[in-house]
Tab-separated table of C-alpha atoms and ligand atoms in Angstrom:
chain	number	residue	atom	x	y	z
A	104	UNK	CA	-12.070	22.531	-5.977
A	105	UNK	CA	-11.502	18.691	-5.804
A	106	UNK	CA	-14.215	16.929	-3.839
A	107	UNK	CA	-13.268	13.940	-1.977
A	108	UNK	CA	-15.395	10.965	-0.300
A	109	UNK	CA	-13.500	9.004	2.005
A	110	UNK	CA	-14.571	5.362	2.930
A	111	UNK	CA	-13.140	4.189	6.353
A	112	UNK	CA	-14.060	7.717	7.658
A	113	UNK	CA	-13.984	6.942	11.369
A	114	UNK	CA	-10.860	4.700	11.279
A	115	UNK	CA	-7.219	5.592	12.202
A	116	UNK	CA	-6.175	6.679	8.501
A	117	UNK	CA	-9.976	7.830	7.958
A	118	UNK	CA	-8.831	10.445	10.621
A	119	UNK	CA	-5.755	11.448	9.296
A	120	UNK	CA	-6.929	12.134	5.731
A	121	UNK	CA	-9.771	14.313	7.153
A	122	UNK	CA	-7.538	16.410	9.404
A	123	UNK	CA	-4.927	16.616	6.352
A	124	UNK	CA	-7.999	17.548	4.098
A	125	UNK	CA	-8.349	20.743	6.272
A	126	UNK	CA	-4.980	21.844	5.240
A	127	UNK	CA	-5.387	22.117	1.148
A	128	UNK	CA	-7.542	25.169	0.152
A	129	UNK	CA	-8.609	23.170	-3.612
A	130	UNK	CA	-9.751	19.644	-1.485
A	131	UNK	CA	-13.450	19.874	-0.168
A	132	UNK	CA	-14.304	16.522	2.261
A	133	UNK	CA	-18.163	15.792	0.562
A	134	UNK	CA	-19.029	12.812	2.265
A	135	UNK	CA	-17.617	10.631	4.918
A	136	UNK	CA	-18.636	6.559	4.502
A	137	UNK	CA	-17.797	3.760	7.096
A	138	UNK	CA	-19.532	0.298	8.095
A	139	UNK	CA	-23.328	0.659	7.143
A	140	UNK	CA	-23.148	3.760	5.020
A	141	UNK	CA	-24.732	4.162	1.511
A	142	UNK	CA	-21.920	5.260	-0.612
A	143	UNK	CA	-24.271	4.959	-3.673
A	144	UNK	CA	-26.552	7.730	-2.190
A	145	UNK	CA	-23.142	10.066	-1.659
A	146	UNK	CA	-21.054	8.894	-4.720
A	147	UNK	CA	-22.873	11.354	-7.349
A	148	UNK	CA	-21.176	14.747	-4.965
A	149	UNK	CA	-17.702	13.461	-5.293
A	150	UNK	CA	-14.879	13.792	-7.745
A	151	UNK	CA	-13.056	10.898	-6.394
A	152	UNK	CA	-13.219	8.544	-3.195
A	153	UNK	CA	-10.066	7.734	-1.001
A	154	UNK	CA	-10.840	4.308	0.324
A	155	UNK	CA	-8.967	2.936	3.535
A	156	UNK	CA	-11.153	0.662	5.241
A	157	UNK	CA	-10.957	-2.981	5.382
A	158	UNK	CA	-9.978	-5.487	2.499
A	159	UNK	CA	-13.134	-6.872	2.046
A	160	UNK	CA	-15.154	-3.144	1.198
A	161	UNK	CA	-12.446	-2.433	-1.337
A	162	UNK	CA	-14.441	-4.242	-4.107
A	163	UNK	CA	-18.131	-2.723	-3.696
A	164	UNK	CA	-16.288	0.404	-3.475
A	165	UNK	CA	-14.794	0.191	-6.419
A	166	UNK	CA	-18.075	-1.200	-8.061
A	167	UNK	CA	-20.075	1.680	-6.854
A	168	UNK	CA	-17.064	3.974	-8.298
A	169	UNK	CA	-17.561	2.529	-11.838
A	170	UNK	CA	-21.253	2.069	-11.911
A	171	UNK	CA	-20.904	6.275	-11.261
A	172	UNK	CA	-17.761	6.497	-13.981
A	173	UNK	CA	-15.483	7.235	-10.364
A	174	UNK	CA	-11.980	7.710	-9.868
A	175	UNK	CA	-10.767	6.439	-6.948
A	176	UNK	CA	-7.256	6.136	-4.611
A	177	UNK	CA	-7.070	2.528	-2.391
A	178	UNK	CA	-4.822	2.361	0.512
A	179	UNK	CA	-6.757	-0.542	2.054
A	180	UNK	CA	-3.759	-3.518	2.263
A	181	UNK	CA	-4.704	-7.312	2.867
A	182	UNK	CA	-6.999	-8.147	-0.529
A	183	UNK	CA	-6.709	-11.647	-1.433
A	184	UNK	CA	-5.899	-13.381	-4.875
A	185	UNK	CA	-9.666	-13.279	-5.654
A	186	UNK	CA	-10.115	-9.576	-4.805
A	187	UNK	CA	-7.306	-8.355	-6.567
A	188	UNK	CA	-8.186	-9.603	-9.787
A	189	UNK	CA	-11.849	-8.363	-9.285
A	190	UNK	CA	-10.546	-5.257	-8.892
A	191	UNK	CA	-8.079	-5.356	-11.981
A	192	UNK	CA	-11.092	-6.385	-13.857
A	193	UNK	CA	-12.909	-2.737	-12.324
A	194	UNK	CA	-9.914	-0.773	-13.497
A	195	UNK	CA	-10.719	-1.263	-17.049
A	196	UNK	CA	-13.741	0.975	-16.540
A	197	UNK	CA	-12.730	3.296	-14.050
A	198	UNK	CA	-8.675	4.752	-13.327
A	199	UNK	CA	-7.485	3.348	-10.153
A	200	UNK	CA	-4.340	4.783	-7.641
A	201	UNK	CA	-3.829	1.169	-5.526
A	202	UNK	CA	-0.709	1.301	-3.718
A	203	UNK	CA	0.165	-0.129	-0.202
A	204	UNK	CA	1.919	2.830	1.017
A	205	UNK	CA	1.627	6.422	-0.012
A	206	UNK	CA	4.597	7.944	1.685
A	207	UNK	CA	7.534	9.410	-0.300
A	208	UNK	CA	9.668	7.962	1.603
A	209	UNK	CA	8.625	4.107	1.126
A	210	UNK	CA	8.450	4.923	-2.185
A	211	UNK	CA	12.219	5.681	-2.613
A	212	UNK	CA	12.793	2.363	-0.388
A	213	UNK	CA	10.931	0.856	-3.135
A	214	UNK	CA	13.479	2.309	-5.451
A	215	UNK	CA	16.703	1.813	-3.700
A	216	UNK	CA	15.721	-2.258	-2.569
A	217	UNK	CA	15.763	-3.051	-6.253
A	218	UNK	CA	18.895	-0.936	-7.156
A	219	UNK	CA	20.406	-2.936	-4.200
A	220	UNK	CA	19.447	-6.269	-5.456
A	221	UNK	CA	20.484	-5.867	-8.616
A	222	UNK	CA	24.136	-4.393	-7.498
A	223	UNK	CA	24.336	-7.035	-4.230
A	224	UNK	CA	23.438	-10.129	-6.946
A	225	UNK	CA	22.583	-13.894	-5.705
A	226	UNK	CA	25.332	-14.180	-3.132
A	227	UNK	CA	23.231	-12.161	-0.352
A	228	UNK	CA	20.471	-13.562	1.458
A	229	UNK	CA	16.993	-11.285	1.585
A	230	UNK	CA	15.365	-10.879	4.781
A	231	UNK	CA	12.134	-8.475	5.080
A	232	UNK	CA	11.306	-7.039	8.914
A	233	UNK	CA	8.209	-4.996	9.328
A	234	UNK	CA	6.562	-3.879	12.571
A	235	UNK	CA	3.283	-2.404	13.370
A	236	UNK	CA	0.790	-1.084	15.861
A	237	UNK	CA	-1.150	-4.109	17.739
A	238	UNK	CA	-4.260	-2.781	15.693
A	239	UNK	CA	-3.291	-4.198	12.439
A	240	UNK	CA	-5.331	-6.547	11.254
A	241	UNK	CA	-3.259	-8.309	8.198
A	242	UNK	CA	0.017	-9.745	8.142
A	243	UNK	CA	2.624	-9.294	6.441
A	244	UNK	CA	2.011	-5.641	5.674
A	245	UNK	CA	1.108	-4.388	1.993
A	246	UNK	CA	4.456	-2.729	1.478
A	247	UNK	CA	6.183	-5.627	3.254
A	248	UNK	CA	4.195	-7.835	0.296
A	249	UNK	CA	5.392	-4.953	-2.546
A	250	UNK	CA	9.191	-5.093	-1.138
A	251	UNK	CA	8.942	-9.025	-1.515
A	252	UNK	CA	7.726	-8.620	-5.132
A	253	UNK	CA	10.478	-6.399	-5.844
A	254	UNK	CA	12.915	-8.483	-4.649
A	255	UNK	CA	11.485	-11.710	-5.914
A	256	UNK	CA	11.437	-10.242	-9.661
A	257	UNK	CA	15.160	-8.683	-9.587
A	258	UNK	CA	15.801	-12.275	-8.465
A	259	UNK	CA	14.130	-14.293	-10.677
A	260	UNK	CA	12.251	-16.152	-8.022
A	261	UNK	CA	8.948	-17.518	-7.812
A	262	UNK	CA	7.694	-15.365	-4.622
A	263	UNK	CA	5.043	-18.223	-3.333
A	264	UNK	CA	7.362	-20.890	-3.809
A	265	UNK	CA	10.284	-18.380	-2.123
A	266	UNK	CA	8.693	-16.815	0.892
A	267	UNK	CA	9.373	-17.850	4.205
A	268	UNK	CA	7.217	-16.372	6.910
A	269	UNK	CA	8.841	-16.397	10.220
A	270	UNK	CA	10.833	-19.789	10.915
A	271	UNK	CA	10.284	-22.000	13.832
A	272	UNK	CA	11.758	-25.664	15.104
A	273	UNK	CA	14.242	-27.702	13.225
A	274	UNK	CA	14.320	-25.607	9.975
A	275	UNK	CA	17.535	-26.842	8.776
A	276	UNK	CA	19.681	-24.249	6.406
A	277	UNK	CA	18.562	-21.535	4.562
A	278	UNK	CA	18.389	-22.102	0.946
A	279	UNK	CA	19.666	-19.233	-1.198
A	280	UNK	CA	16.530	-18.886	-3.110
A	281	UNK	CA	14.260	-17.865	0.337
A	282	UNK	CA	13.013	-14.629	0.898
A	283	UNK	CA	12.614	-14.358	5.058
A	284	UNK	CA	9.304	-12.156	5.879
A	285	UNK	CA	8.755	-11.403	9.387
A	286	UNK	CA	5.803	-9.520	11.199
A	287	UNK	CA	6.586	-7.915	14.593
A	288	UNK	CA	3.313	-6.630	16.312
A	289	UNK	CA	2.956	-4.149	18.945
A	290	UNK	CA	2.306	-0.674	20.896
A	291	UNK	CA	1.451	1.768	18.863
A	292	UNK	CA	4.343	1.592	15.936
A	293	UNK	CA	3.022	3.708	13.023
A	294	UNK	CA	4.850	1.650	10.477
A	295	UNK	CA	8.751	0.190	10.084
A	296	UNK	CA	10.074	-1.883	6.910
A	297	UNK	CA	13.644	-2.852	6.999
A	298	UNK	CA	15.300	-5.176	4.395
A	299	UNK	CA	18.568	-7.064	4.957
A	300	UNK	CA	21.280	-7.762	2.570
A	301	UNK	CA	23.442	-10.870	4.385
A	302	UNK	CA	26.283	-11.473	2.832
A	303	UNK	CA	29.570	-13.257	3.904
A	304	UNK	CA	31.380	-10.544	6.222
A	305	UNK	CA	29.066	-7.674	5.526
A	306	UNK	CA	25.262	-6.835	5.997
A	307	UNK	CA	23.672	-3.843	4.389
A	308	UNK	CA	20.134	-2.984	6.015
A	309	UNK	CA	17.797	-0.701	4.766
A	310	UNK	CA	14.686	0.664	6.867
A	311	UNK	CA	12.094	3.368	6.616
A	312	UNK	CA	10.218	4.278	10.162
A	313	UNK	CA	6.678	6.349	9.636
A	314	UNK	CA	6.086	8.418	12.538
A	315	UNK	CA	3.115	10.056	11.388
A	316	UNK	CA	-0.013	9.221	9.565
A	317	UNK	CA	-0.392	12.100	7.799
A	318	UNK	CA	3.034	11.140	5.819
A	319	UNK	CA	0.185	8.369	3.732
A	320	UNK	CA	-2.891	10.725	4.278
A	321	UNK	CA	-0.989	13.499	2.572
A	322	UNK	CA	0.687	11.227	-0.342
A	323	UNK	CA	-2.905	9.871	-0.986
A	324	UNK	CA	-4.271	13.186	-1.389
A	325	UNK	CA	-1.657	13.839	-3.623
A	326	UNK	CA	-3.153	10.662	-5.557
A	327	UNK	CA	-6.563	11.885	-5.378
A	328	UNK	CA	-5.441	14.394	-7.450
A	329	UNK	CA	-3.359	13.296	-9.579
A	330	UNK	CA	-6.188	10.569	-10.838
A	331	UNK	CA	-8.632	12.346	-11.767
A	332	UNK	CA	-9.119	12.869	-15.488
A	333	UNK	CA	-6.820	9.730	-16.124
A	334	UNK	CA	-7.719	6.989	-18.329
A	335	UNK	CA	-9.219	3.568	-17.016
A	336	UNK	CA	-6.240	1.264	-15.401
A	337	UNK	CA	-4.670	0.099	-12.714
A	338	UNK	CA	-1.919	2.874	-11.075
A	339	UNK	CA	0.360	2.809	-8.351
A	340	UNK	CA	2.736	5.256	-6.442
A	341	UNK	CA	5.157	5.458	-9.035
A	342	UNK	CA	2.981	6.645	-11.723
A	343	UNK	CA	1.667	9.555	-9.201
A	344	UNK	CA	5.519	10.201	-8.373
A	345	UNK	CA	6.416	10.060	-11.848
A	346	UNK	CA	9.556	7.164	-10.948
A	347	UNK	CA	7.478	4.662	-13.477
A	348	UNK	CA	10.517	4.818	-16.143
A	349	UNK	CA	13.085	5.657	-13.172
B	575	NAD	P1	-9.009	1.017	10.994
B	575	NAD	O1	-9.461	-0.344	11.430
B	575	NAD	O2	-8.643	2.037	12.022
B	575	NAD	O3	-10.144	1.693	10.068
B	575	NAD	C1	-10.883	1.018	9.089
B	575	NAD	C2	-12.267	1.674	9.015
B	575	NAD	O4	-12.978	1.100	7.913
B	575	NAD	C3	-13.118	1.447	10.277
B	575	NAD	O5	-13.659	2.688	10.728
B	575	NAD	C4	-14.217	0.509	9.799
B	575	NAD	O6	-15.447	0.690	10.483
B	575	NAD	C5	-14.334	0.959	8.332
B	575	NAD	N1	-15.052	0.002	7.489
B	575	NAD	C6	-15.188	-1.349	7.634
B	575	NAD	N2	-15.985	-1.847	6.664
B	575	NAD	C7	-16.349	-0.797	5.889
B	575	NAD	C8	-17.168	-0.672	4.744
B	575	NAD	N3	-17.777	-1.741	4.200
B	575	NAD	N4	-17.314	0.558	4.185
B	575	NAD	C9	-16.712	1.644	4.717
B	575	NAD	N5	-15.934	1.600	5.836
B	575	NAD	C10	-15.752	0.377	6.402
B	575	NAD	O7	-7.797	0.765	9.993
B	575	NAD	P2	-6.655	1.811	9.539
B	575	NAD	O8	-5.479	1.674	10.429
B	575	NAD	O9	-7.280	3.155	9.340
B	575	NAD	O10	-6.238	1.173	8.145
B	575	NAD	C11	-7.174	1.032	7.107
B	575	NAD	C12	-6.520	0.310	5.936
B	575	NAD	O11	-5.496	1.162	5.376
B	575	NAD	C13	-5.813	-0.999	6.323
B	575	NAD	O12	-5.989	-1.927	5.290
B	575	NAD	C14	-4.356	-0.584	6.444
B	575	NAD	O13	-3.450	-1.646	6.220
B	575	NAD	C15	-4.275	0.439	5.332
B	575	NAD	N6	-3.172	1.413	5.415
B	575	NAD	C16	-2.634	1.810	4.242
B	575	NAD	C17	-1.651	2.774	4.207
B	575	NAD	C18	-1.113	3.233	2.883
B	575	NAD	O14	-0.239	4.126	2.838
B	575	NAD	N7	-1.595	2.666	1.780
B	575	NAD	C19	-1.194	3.339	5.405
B	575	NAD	C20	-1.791	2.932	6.612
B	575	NAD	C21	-2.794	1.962	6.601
């Protein structure tokens, strides 16, 4: 039996996890933190914890975790320059699943955006369009961030100096080496990423819609799993999915 604490417990992914928790026989849900919990007093029942609360709690998390010797799985999104490398420096101690998206299907978008690149060379222009619910508190999304990196290193580019979010007024023309990130905020949407290839008479668009919560609940379970018993460092999705060498 693999016992899980979740951190974000009473947020919209906090809810899916626990509901998706329910449907594994081997995962037990020991303790369930949010805002003004002591994860310290809970941390010693767990096998892991499955963080996805807010980008600032990612850190004490994860310094909790290795005070205890901890595994943990982070879907929070939005951690700035000065978090991230905080929590590289954690994952020396402790193994770590961080990865903006969980969903299989993201993951293969992953994939197939750099095989793109790399077949569609210089000549097309990269354009990133993600939408979400009105909730969402950062901007652009995690995987819309991880889809710019990709495309930014097949390139060659230097992302800071090549991202372009949104456009307004007299922008004059696009320079090749721009990657276009867009946020569209609204309703309910669960999650869409779509990347665009424009080229000179042709346009190839790839886009992955998430309809369901559970699609990142489930795939972080699946990371929950897979960490524990790993050594210290930093892993994403494609470690868990075993495309690292793919
Ligand atoms: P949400 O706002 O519904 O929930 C966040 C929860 O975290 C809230 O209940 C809040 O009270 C709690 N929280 C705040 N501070 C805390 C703290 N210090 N300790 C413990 N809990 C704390 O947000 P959400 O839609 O559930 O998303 C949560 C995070 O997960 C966001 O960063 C979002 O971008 C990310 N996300 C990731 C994936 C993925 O696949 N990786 C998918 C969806 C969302």
């Amino acid at each position: 039996m693999t016992r899980i604490i979740l951190t974000g417990a009473k947020g919209r992914m906090g809810t899916a996890v626990r509901t998706c928790i329910r449907s594994y026989s081997d995962l037990e849900l020991v303790a369930e933190i949010d805002l003004g919990d002591d994860l310290a007093a809970h941390i010693a029942r767990g096998d892991v914890v499955v963080d996805f609360s807010v980008h600032t709690a990612t850190v004490p998390i994860l310094e909790c975790c290795a005070a205890h010797g901890k595994p943990a799985v982070v879907g929070t999104t939005g951690h700035s320059e000065a978090e991230r490398k905080r929590i590289k420096e954690l994952t020396q101690r402790i193994p770590v699943v961080l990865a903006p998206n969980f969903s299989a299907g993201v993951n293969a978008l992953f994939w197939l955006v750099r095989k793109a690149a790399e077949i569609l060379g210089p000549d097309f222009d990269l354009e990133i369009v993600e939408m979400h619910h009105r909730l969402k508190k950062d901007a652009p999304s995690g995987t819309a961030k991880a889809l710019a990196e990709i495309l930014a290193e097949t390139r060659g580019l230097n992302l800071e100096a090549a991202a372009r979010h949104g456009r307004v007024g007299i922008v004059g023309e696009r320079p090749k080496a721009e990657i276009g990130i867009h946020a569209v905020r609204g309703g309910d949407i669960v999650g869409t990423h779509t990347v665009i290839f424009a080229g000179n008479g042709e346009r190839l668009e790839l886009t992955h819609h998430a309809t369901s919560r559970d699609t990142f609940a489930h795939g972080a379970l699946r990371a929950a799993r897979w960490v524990i018993g790993k050594s210290p460092g930093l892993y994403d999705m494609r470690d868990v999915l075993g495309l690292r060498s793919a």
